[in-house]
CSV table of C-alpha atoms in Angstrom, one decimal:
chain,number,residue,atom,x,y,z
A,1461,UNK,CA,34.2,-18.3,-4.8
A,1462,UNK,CA,34.7,-22.0,-5.3
A,1463,UNK,CA,32.2,-24.8,-4.8
A,1464,UNK,CA,34.2,-27.6,-3.3
A,1465,UNK,CA,31.5,-30.3,-3.1
A,1466,UNK,CA,27.9,-31.1,-3.5
A,1467,UNK,CA,25.7,-33.8,-1.8
A,1468,UNK,CA,22.3,-34.6,-3.2
A,1469,UNK,CA,19.8,-36.9,-1.4
A,1470,UNK,CA,16.5,-37.9,-2.9
A,1471,UNK,CA,16.7,-34.9,-5.2
A,1472,UNK,CA,15.2,-35.4,-8.7
A,1473,UNK,CA,16.8,-38.7,-9.9
A,1474,UNK,CA,19.7,-38.7,-7.4
A,1475,UNK,CA,19.2,-41.0,-4.5
A,1476,UNK,CA,22.4,-40.3,-2.7
A,1477,UNK,CA,25.2,-38.7,-4.7
A,1478,UNK,CA,28.3,-36.9,-3.6
A,1479,UNK,CA,30.5,-34.9,-6.0
A,1480,UNK,CA,33.9,-33.3,-5.3
A,1481,UNK,CA,34.9,-30.5,-7.7
A,1482,UNK,CA,38.6,-30.6,-8.4
A,1483,UNK,CA,39.1,-28.0,-11.2
A,1484,UNK,CA,37.9,-24.6,-12.1
A,1485,UNK,CA,35.9,-26.2,-15.0
A,1486,UNK,CA,33.8,-29.3,-14.6
A,1487,UNK,CA,32.2,-30.9,-17.7
A,1488,UNK,CA,29.3,-33.3,-17.1
A,1489,UNK,CA,28.9,-35.7,-20.0
A,1490,UNK,CA,25.9,-37.9,-20.6
A,1491,UNK,CA,22.9,-38.6,-22.7
A,1492,UNK,CA,19.7,-36.6,-22.3
A,1493,UNK,CA,17.5,-37.2,-19.2
A,1494,UNK,CA,20.3,-38.8,-17.1
A,1495,UNK,CA,20.5,-36.0,-14.5
A,1496,UNK,CA,23.1,-33.5,-15.8
A,1497,UNK,CA,20.6,-30.6,-15.6
A,1498,UNK,CA,19.3,-31.7,-12.2
A,1499,UNK,CA,22.8,-31.2,-10.7
A,1500,UNK,CA,23.0,-27.7,-12.1
A,1501,UNK,CA,19.5,-27.0,-10.8
A,1502,UNK,CA,20.6,-28.0,-7.3
A,1503,UNK,CA,23.4,-25.4,-7.4
A,1504,UNK,CA,20.9,-22.8,-8.7
A,1505,UNK,CA,18.6,-23.5,-5.8
A,1506,UNK,CA,21.4,-22.9,-3.3
A,1507,UNK,CA,22.2,-19.6,-5.0
A,1508,UNK,CA,18.7,-18.2,-5.5
A,1509,UNK,CA,16.2,-20.6,-3.8
A,1510,UNK,CA,14.5,-20.5,-7.3
A,1511,UNK,CA,14.7,-22.8,-10.3
A,1512,UNK,CA,14.5,-21.6,-13.9
A,1513,UNK,CA,12.3,-24.6,-14.5
A,1514,UNK,CA,9.8,-23.0,-12.2
A,1515,UNK,CA,9.0,-26.3,-10.5
A,1516,UNK,CA,7.1,-26.9,-7.2
A,1517,UNK,CA,9.1,-28.3,-4.3
A,1518,UNK,CA,7.4,-31.6,-4.5
A,1519,UNK,CA,8.6,-31.9,-8.1
A,1520,UNK,CA,12.2,-31.9,-6.8
A,1521,UNK,CA,11.6,-34.8,-4.4
A,1522,UNK,CA,11.9,-38.4,-5.5
A,1523,UNK,CA,8.6,-40.4,-5.7
A,1524,UNK,CA,7.7,-42.0,-2.4
A,1525,UNK,CA,10.0,-39.7,-0.4
A,1526,UNK,CA,8.9,-36.8,1.9
A,1527,UNK,CA,12.1,-34.7,1.6
A,1528,UNK,CA,15.0,-33.9,-0.6
A,1529,UNK,CA,18.3,-32.4,0.7
A,1530,UNK,CA,21.0,-30.4,-1.0
A,1531,UNK,CA,24.3,-29.9,0.9
A,1532,UNK,CA,27.4,-28.1,-0.4
A,1533,UNK,CA,30.7,-26.7,0.9
A,1534,UNK,CA,31.6,-23.3,-0.6
A,1535,UNK,CA,34.9,-21.5,-0.2
A,1536,UNK,CA,35.0,-17.8,-0.4
A,1537,UNK,CA,37.6,-15.1,0.4
A,1538,UNK,CA,36.0,-14.6,3.9
A,1539,UNK,CA,36.0,-18.4,4.7
A,1540,UNK,CA,34.3,-21.7,4.1
A,1541,UNK,CA,30.5,-22.1,4.4
A,1542,UNK,CA,28.6,-25.4,4.6
A,1543,UNK,CA,25.2,-24.8,3.0
A,1544,UNK,CA,22.1,-27.0,3.5
A,1545,UNK,CA,18.7,-26.8,1.8
A,1546,UNK,CA,15.9,-29.2,2.8
A,1547,UNK,CA,12.8,-29.4,0.5
A,1548,UNK,CA,9.6,-30.9,1.8
A,1549,UNK,CA,6.6,-32.3,-0.1
A,1550,UNK,CA,4.3,-30.0,1.8
A,1551,UNK,CA,6.3,-27.0,0.5
A,1552,UNK,CA,7.9,-26.0,3.8
A,1553,UNK,CA,11.6,-25.4,3.2
A,1554,UNK,CA,14.4,-25.1,5.7
A,1555,UNK,CA,18.0,-23.7,5.2
A,1556,UNK,CA,21.1,-23.8,7.3
A,1557,UNK,CA,24.6,-22.3,7.2
A,1558,UNK,CA,27.4,-24.1,9.0
A,1559,UNK,CA,24.9,-26.3,10.8
A,1560,UNK,CA,22.9,-23.3,12.2
A,1561,UNK,CA,19.3,-23.0,11.0
A,1562,UNK,CA,18.5,-19.8,9.2
A,1563,UNK,CA,15.1,-18.4,10.1
A,1564,UNK,CA,14.8,-15.9,7.3
A,1565,UNK,CA,15.5,-17.4,3.9
A,1566,UNK,CA,16.8,-14.0,2.6
A,1567,UNK,CA,19.7,-14.4,5.0
A,1568,UNK,CA,20.7,-17.6,3.2
A,1569,UNK,CA,20.7,-15.8,-0.2
A,1570,UNK,CA,24.0,-14.1,-1.3
A,1571,UNK,CA,26.3,-16.8,0.2
A,1572,UNK,CA,26.6,-18.6,-3.1
A,1573,UNK,CA,26.3,-16.6,-6.3
A,1574,UNK,CA,25.7,-18.3,-9.7
A,1575,UNK,CA,24.6,-17.5,-13.2
A,1576,UNK,CA,22.5,-20.1,-15.0
A,1577,UNK,CA,22.6,-20.2,-18.8
A,1578,UNK,CA,20.5,-22.9,-20.6
A,1579,UNK,CA,18.8,-23.4,-23.9
A,1580,UNK,CA,15.7,-22.2,-22.2
A,1581,UNK,CA,17.2,-18.7,-21.9
A,1582,UNK,CA,16.5,-18.1,-25.6
A,1583,UNK,CA,13.0,-17.4,-24.3
A,1584,UNK,CA,14.4,-14.2,-22.9
A,1585,UNK,CA,14.0,-12.8,-26.4
A,1586,UNK,CA,11.2,-15.0,-27.8
A,1587,UNK,CA,9.0,-15.3,-24.7
A,1588,UNK,CA,6.5,-13.0,-23.1
A,1589,UNK,CA,7.2,-10.2,-20.6
A,1590,UNK,CA,6.9,-12.6,-17.6
A,1591,UNK,CA,10.0,-14.5,-18.8
A,1592,UNK,CA,12.1,-11.3,-18.8
A,1593,UNK,CA,10.6,-10.1,-15.4
A,1594,UNK,CA,11.5,-13.5,-13.8
A,1595,UNK,CA,15.1,-13.2,-15.3
A,1596,UNK,CA,15.5,-9.7,-13.9
A,1597,UNK,CA,14.1,-10.7,-10.5
A,1598,UNK,CA,16.4,-13.7,-10.2
A,1599,UNK,CA,19.4,-11.4,-11.0
A,1600,UNK,CA,18.2,-8.9,-8.4
A,1601,UNK,CA,18.0,-11.5,-5.7
A,1602,UNK,CA,21.7,-12.1,-6.1
A,1603,UNK,CA,22.6,-8.4,-6.2
A,1604,UNK,CA,20.4,-7.5,-3.2
A,1605,UNK,CA,19.2,-10.5,-1.2
A,1606,UNK,CA,16.6,-8.3,0.6
A,1607,UNK,CA,14.8,-8.0,-2.8
A,1608,UNK,CA,13.5,-11.6,-2.4
A,1609,UNK,CA,11.6,-10.3,0.7
A,1610,UNK,CA,10.4,-7.2,-1.1
A,1611,UNK,CA,9.1,-9.2,-4.1
A,1612,UNK,CA,7.4,-11.7,-1.8
A,1613,UNK,CA,5.7,-8.8,0.0
A,1614,UNK,CA,4.5,-7.4,-3.3
A,1615,UNK,CA,3.2,-10.7,-4.6
A,1616,UNK,CA,1.3,-11.3,-1.3
A,1617,UNK,CA,-0.4,-7.9,-1.5
A,1618,UNK,CA,-1.1,-8.5,-5.2
A,1619,UNK,CA,-2.8,-11.9,-4.5
A,1620,UNK,CA,-4.9,-10.4,-1.7
A,1621,UNK,CA,-5.9,-7.4,-3.8
A,1622,UNK,CA,-6.9,-9.7,-6.7
A,1623,UNK,CA,-8.9,-11.9,-4.4
A,1624,UNK,CA,-10.8,-8.8,-3.1
A,1625,UNK,CA,-11.5,-7.6,-6.7
A,1626,UNK,CA,-12.6,-11.1,-7.8
A,1627,UNK,CA,-14.9,-11.4,-4.8
A,1628,UNK,CA,-16.5,-8.0,-5.7
A,1629,UNK,CA,-17.1,-9.1,-9.3
A,1630,UNK,CA,-18.5,-12.5,-8.3
A,1631,UNK,CA,-20.9,-11.0,-5.8
A,1632,UNK,CA,-22.0,-8.4,-8.4
A,1633,UNK,CA,-22.3,-11.2,-11.1
A,1634,UNK,CA,-25.2,-12.7,-9.1
A,1635,UNK,CA,-27.2,-9.6,-9.8
A,1636,UNK,CA,-26.3,-8.4,-13.3
A,1637,UNK,CA,-23.1,-8.2,-15.2
A,1638,UNK,CA,-23.9,-4.8,-16.6
A,1639,UNK,CA,-24.5,-3.5,-13.1
A,1640,UNK,CA,-20.9,-4.2,-12.3
A,1641,UNK,CA,-19.8,-1.5,-14.7
A,1642,UNK,CA,-22.2,1.0,-13.2
A,1643,UNK,CA,-21.2,0.0,-9.7
A,1644,UNK,CA,-17.5,0.3,-10.6
A,1645,UNK,CA,-18.0,3.8,-12.0
A,1646,UNK,CA,-19.9,4.9,-8.9
A,1647,UNK,CA,-17.1,3.6,-6.7
A,1648,UNK,CA,-14.3,5.5,-8.6
A,1649,UNK,CA,-15.1,8.8,-6.7
A,1650,UNK,CA,-15.6,7.3,-3.3
A,1651,UNK,CA,-13.1,4.4,-3.4
A,1652,UNK,CA,-14.1,1.5,-1.3
A,1653,UNK,CA,-12.2,1.8,2.0
A,1654,UNK,CA,-10.9,-1.8,2.0
A,1655,UNK,CA,-9.7,-1.5,-1.6
A,1656,UNK,CA,-8.0,1.8,-0.7
A,1657,UNK,CA,-6.0,-0.1,1.9
A,1658,UNK,CA,-4.8,-2.6,-0.7
A,1659,UNK,CA,-4.1,0.3,-3.1
A,1660,UNK,CA,-1.7,1.9,-0.5
A,1661,UNK,CA,0.1,-1.3,0.2
A,1662,UNK,CA,0.4,-2.2,-3.5
A,1663,UNK,CA,1.9,1.3,-4.2
A,1664,UNK,CA,4.3,1.0,-1.3
A,1665,UNK,CA,5.7,-2.4,-2.1
A,1666,UNK,CA,5.4,-2.0,-5.8
A,1667,UNK,CA,7.5,1.2,-5.8
A,1668,UNK,CA,10.3,-0.7,-4.1
A,1669,UNK,CA,10.3,-3.3,-6.8
A,1670,UNK,CA,10.2,-0.8,-9.6
A,1671,UNK,CA,13.1,1.3,-8.3
A,1672,UNK,CA,15.3,-1.7,-7.8
A,1673,UNK,CA,14.5,-3.1,-11.2
A,1674,UNK,CA,15.2,0.2,-12.8
A,1675,UNK,CA,18.5,0.6,-11.0
A,1676,UNK,CA,19.6,-3.0,-12.0
A,1677,UNK,CA,18.8,-2.4,-15.7
A,1678,UNK,CA,20.7,0.9,-15.6
A,1679,UNK,CA,23.8,-0.9,-14.3
A,1680,UNK,CA,23.4,-4.0,-16.6
A,1681,UNK,CA,22.6,-2.3,-19.9
A,1682,UNK,CA,26.0,-0.7,-20.7
A,1683,UNK,CA,27.8,-3.9,-19.7
A,1684,UNK,CA,25.6,-6.0,-21.9
A,1685,UNK,CA,25.9,-3.5,-24.8
A,1686,UNK,CA,29.7,-3.7,-24.6
A,1687,UNK,CA,29.7,-7.6,-24.7
A,1688,UNK,CA,27.2,-7.5,-27.5
A,1689,UNK,CA,29.4,-5.1,-29.5
A,1690,UNK,CA,32.4,-7.4,-29.0
A,1691,UNK,CA,30.5,-10.5,-30.1
A,1692,UNK,CA,28.9,-8.9,-33.1
A,1693,UNK,CA,32.0,-7.1,-34.2
A,1694,UNK,CA,30.5,-3.7,-33.4
A,1695,UNK,CA,28.0,-4.2,-36.3
A,1696,UNK,CA,25.0,-4.1,-33.9
A,1697,UNK,CA,24.0,-1.9,-31.0
A,1698,UNK,CA,22.1,-3.5,-28.1
A,1699,UNK,CA,19.7,-1.4,-26.0
A,1700,UNK,CA,17.9,-2.6,-22.9
A,1701,UNK,CA,15.0,-0.5,-21.7
A,1702,UNK,CA,13.0,-1.0,-18.5
A,1703,UNK,CA,9.3,-0.2,-19.2
A,1704,UNK,CA,7.3,-0.2,-16.0
A,1705,UNK,CA,3.6,-0.1,-16.2
A,1706,UNK,CA,3.9,3.1,-14.1
A,1707,UNK,CA,6.3,5.3,-16.0
A,1708,UNK,CA,9.2,6.6,-14.1
A,1709,UNK,CA,9.1,10.4,-13.7
A,1710,UNK,CA,12.5,11.5,-14.9
A,1711,UNK,CA,14.4,13.2,-13.5
A,1712,UNK,CA,12.4,12.8,-10.3
A,1713,UNK,CA,11.9,9.1,-9.8
A,1714,UNK,CA,10.8,9.8,-6.2
A,1715,UNK,CA,7.5,11.0,-7.7
A,1716,UNK,CA,6.6,7.4,-8.7
A,1717,UNK,CA,4.3,6.8,-5.7
A,1718,UNK,CA,1.7,9.5,-6.5
A,1719,UNK,CA,1.9,8.5,-10.2
A,1720,UNK,CA,1.4,4.9,-9.3
A,1721,UNK,CA,-1.7,5.7,-7.1
A,1722,UNK,CA,-3.1,8.0,-9.8
A,1723,UNK,CA,-2.9,5.3,-12.4
A,1724,UNK,CA,-4.6,2.7,-10.1
A,1725,UNK,CA,-7.4,5.2,-9.6
A,1726,UNK,CA,-7.6,5.8,-13.3
A,1727,UNK,CA,-8.0,2.1,-14.0
A,1728,UNK,CA,-10.5,1.5,-11.2
A,1729,UNK,CA,-13.5,0.8,-13.4
A,1730,UNK,CA,-11.6,-1.7,-15.6
A,1731,UNK,CA,-10.1,-3.4,-12.5
A,1732,UNK,CA,-13.5,-3.8,-10.8
A,1733,UNK,CA,-15.0,-5.1,-14.0
A,1734,UNK,CA,-12.3,-7.6,-14.8
A,1735,UNK,CA,-11.6,-8.6,-11.2
A,1736,UNK,CA,-7.8,-8.3,-11.4
A,1737,UNK,CA,-5.1,-5.7,-10.8
A,1738,UNK,CA,-4.1,-4.0,-14.0
A,1739,UNK,CA,-1.3,-1.7,-12.7
A,1740,UNK,CA,2.0,-2.6,-11.1
A,1741,UNK,CA,5.4,-4.4,-11.5
A,1742,UNK,CA,3.6,-7.6,-12.4
A,1743,UNK,CA,2.9,-6.0,-15.8
A,1744,UNK,CA,6.3,-4.5,-16.4
A,1745,UNK,CA,8.3,-5.1,-19.6
A,1746,UNK,CA,12.1,-5.3,-20.3
A,1747,UNK,CA,12.6,-4.1,-23.9
A,1748,UNK,CA,15.5,-5.6,-25.9
A,1749,UNK,CA,16.4,-3.7,-29.0
A,1750,UNK,CA,19.0,-4.4,-31.7
A,1751,UNK,CA,19.8,-1.4,-33.9
A,1752,UNK,CA,16.6,0.3,-32.5
A,1753,UNK,CA,14.5,-2.7,-33.7
A,1754,UNK,CA,12.7,-5.0,-31.2
A,1755,UNK,CA,14.8,-8.2,-31.1
A,1756,UNK,CA,11.7,-10.3,-30.3
A,1757,UNK,CA,10.0,-9.4,-33.5
A,1758,UNK,CA,12.8,-8.9,-36.0
A,1759,UNK,CA,16.0,-10.5,-34.6
A,1760,UNK,CA,17.3,-13.5,-36.5
A,1761,UNK,CA,18.2,-16.6,-34.6
A,1762,UNK,CA,21.8,-15.7,-34.7
A,1763,UNK,CA,21.1,-12.2,-33.4
A,1764,UNK,CA,18.9,-13.6,-30.6
A,1765,UNK,CA,21.6,-16.0,-29.5
A,1766,UNK,CA,24.2,-13.2,-29.5
A,1767,UNK,CA,21.9,-11.1,-27.4
A,1768,UNK,CA,21.3,-13.8,-24.8
A,1769,UNK,CA,25.0,-14.6,-24.6
A,1770,UNK,CA,25.7,-10.9,-24.0
A,1771,UNK,CA,23.1,-10.7,-21.3
A,1772,UNK,CA,24.6,-13.7,-19.5
A,1773,UNK,CA,28.1,-12.4,-19.7
A,1774,UNK,CA,26.9,-9.1,-18.4
A,1775,UNK,CA,25.2,-10.9,-15.5
A,1776,UNK,CA,28.5,-12.5,-14.6
A,1777,UNK,CA,30.4,-9.2,-14.7
A,1778,UNK,CA,27.8,-7.2,-12.8
A,1779,UNK,CA,27.5,-9.8,-10.0
A,1780,UNK,CA,31.3,-9.9,-9.8
A,1781,UNK,CA,31.4,-6.1,-9.4
A,1782,UNK,CA,28.8,-6.1,-6.7
A,1783,UNK,CA,29.9,-9.1,-4.5
A,1784,UNK,CA,33.6,-8.5,-5.2
A,1785,UNK,CA,34.1,-12.2,-6.2
A,1786,UNK,CA,33.4,-14.1,-9.4
A,1787,UNK,CA,30.2,-16.1,-9.3
A,1788,UNK,CA,29.8,-19.7,-10.5
A,1789,UNK,CA,28.7,-20.2,-14.1
A,1790,UNK,CA,26.2,-23.0,-14.9
A,1791,UNK,CA,26.1,-23.8,-18.6
A,1792,UNK,CA,23.3,-26.3,-19.3
A,1793,UNK,CA,23.7,-27.9,-22.8
A,1794,UNK,CA,24.1,-24.4,-24.2
A,1795,UNK,CA,27.0,-25.0,-26.6
A,1796,UNK,CA,24.6,-26.9,-28.9
A,1797,UNK,CA,22.6,-23.7,-29.2
A,1798,UNK,CA,25.6,-21.6,-30.3
A,1799,UNK,CA,27.5,-21.7,-33.5
A,1800,UNK,CA,31.3,-22.3,-33.3
A,1801,UNK,CA,32.1,-18.5,-33.3
A,1802,UNK,CA,29.8,-17.8,-30.3
A,1803,UNK,CA,31.0,-21.0,-28.6
A,1804,UNK,CA,34.6,-19.6,-28.8
A,1805,UNK,CA,33.5,-16.2,-27.6
A,1806,UNK,CA,31.9,-17.8,-24.5
A,1807,UNK,CA,34.7,-20.2,-23.7
A,1808,UNK,CA,37.3,-17.5,-24.2
A,1809,UNK,CA,35.4,-15.2,-21.8
A,1810,UNK,CA,35.3,-17.9,-19.1
A,1811,UNK,CA,38.8,-19.3,-19.2
A,1812,UNK,CA,39.6,-19.8,-15.5
A,1813,UNK,CA,37.9,-16.6,-14.3
A,1814,UNK,CA,34.7,-18.3,-13.2
A,1815,UNK,CA,34.2,-21.7,-11.8
A,1816,UNK,CA,32.1,-23.4,-14.4
A,1817,UNK,CA,29.9,-26.4,-14.4
A,1818,UNK,CA,28.9,-27.3,-18.0
A,1819,UNK,CA,26.7,-30.1,-19.3
A,1820,UNK,CA,27.0,-31.7,-22.7
A,1821,UNK,CA,26.1,-34.9,-24.6
A,1822,UNK,CA,29.6,-35.1,-26.2
A,1823,UNK,CA,33.0,-33.6,-25.8
A,1824,UNK,CA,33.6,-32.7,-29.4
A,1825,UNK,CA,32.7,-29.0,-28.8
A,1826,UNK,CA,35.8,-28.6,-26.6
A,1827,UNK,CA,39.4,-28.1,-27.8
A,1828,UNK,CA,42.2,-30.1,-26.2
A,1829,UNK,CA,43.4,-27.3,-24.0
A,1830,UNK,CA,39.9,-27.0,-22.4
A,1831,UNK,CA,39.6,-30.8,-21.9
A,1832,UNK,CA,43.1,-31.0,-20.4
A,1833,UNK,CA,42.3,-28.3,-17.8
A,1834,UNK,CA,38.8,-29.6,-16.9
A,1835,UNK,CA,37.4,-32.2,-14.6
A,1836,UNK,CA,35.3,-34.6,-16.6
A,1837,UNK,CA,32.4,-36.5,-15.0
A,1838,UNK,CA,30.1,-38.9,-16.6
A,1839,UNK,CA,26.4,-39.0,-15.7
A,1840,UNK,CA,24.1,-42.0,-16.2
A,1841,UNK,CA,20.7,-42.7,-14.6
A,1842,UNK,CA,21.3,-40.4,-11.6
A,1843,UNK,CA,24.9,-41.6,-10.9
A,1844,UNK,CA,28.1,-39.7,-11.4
A,1845,UNK,CA,31.5,-41.3,-12.1
A,1846,UNK,CA,34.8,-39.7,-13.1
């Protein structure tokens, strides 16, 4: 797939900017805070309807404006698509393909595929479980666009169930905090009928999330391990393990629903006391191990960078396998985070295989061959010139 052009209006610090992409590799050069990352973020939004910056829609829109618009023309083997995303300050989005409004946003997903790699991705190793869950969910949205709908359903049920639990705690608080524990224990055997409804819905939607996450990790892990072995010179072994809060019953993963429900019932007293859901995919972990040692706790900075690089290259390869076309690669100031050896590993892996948009503050990281085969654009204060 090839992104032919991009048109940003009132998006971040771009008032009205058109960009034509004329090479497989585009290098965006400029000082910090000029808008380089904003352009890559716009492409990421078209691909996943999410931003790794986790911003609200109103954060994307220029001050004093009500909407921001992102338009692009994408060429794929099955034809050309014109994509449009309109962001509104009130949070109501709209999307269109070839001028036709798309009612379900998941039908917009999967048209453009892209892998984002930024300095923030080092948090995949250093950060908490929520960072790794978000990374895995973003990958899954590209592999299976319907996953966006499944995840939305789960999060909606989770919010409603948490609201019910909190209301139960708040009402009991008015009497006596200790009574909450007694009340919770009494309810374990009878199960409040309303809570039982939320339990059933949480199990149904949560099981769909867990199964897809497990399947994605099983496919990604060996690819990442191979890349990691290549980059580390086979001196280190990478293992990626999916650790759901409801253990998968091997070799019978279909037994997960009864196990899920049983664990919810087991934690009933604690949930009713704390007023929040303690079991489900929102508490899953993705474990990253180097030579059977947790990378988060013991990995050196070099090891952590190698691990993240291997993950990103594996994402590219897996998406290419699934969609049968190479995705775009968005490299946001990442070369500064890599030593020369890892830079060369990354640049050699890319070559002209993936259309790549790469931001940098200077061109010294690139050799003459790369520069000669790349489109170079300069970014300053929300304006782009060649």
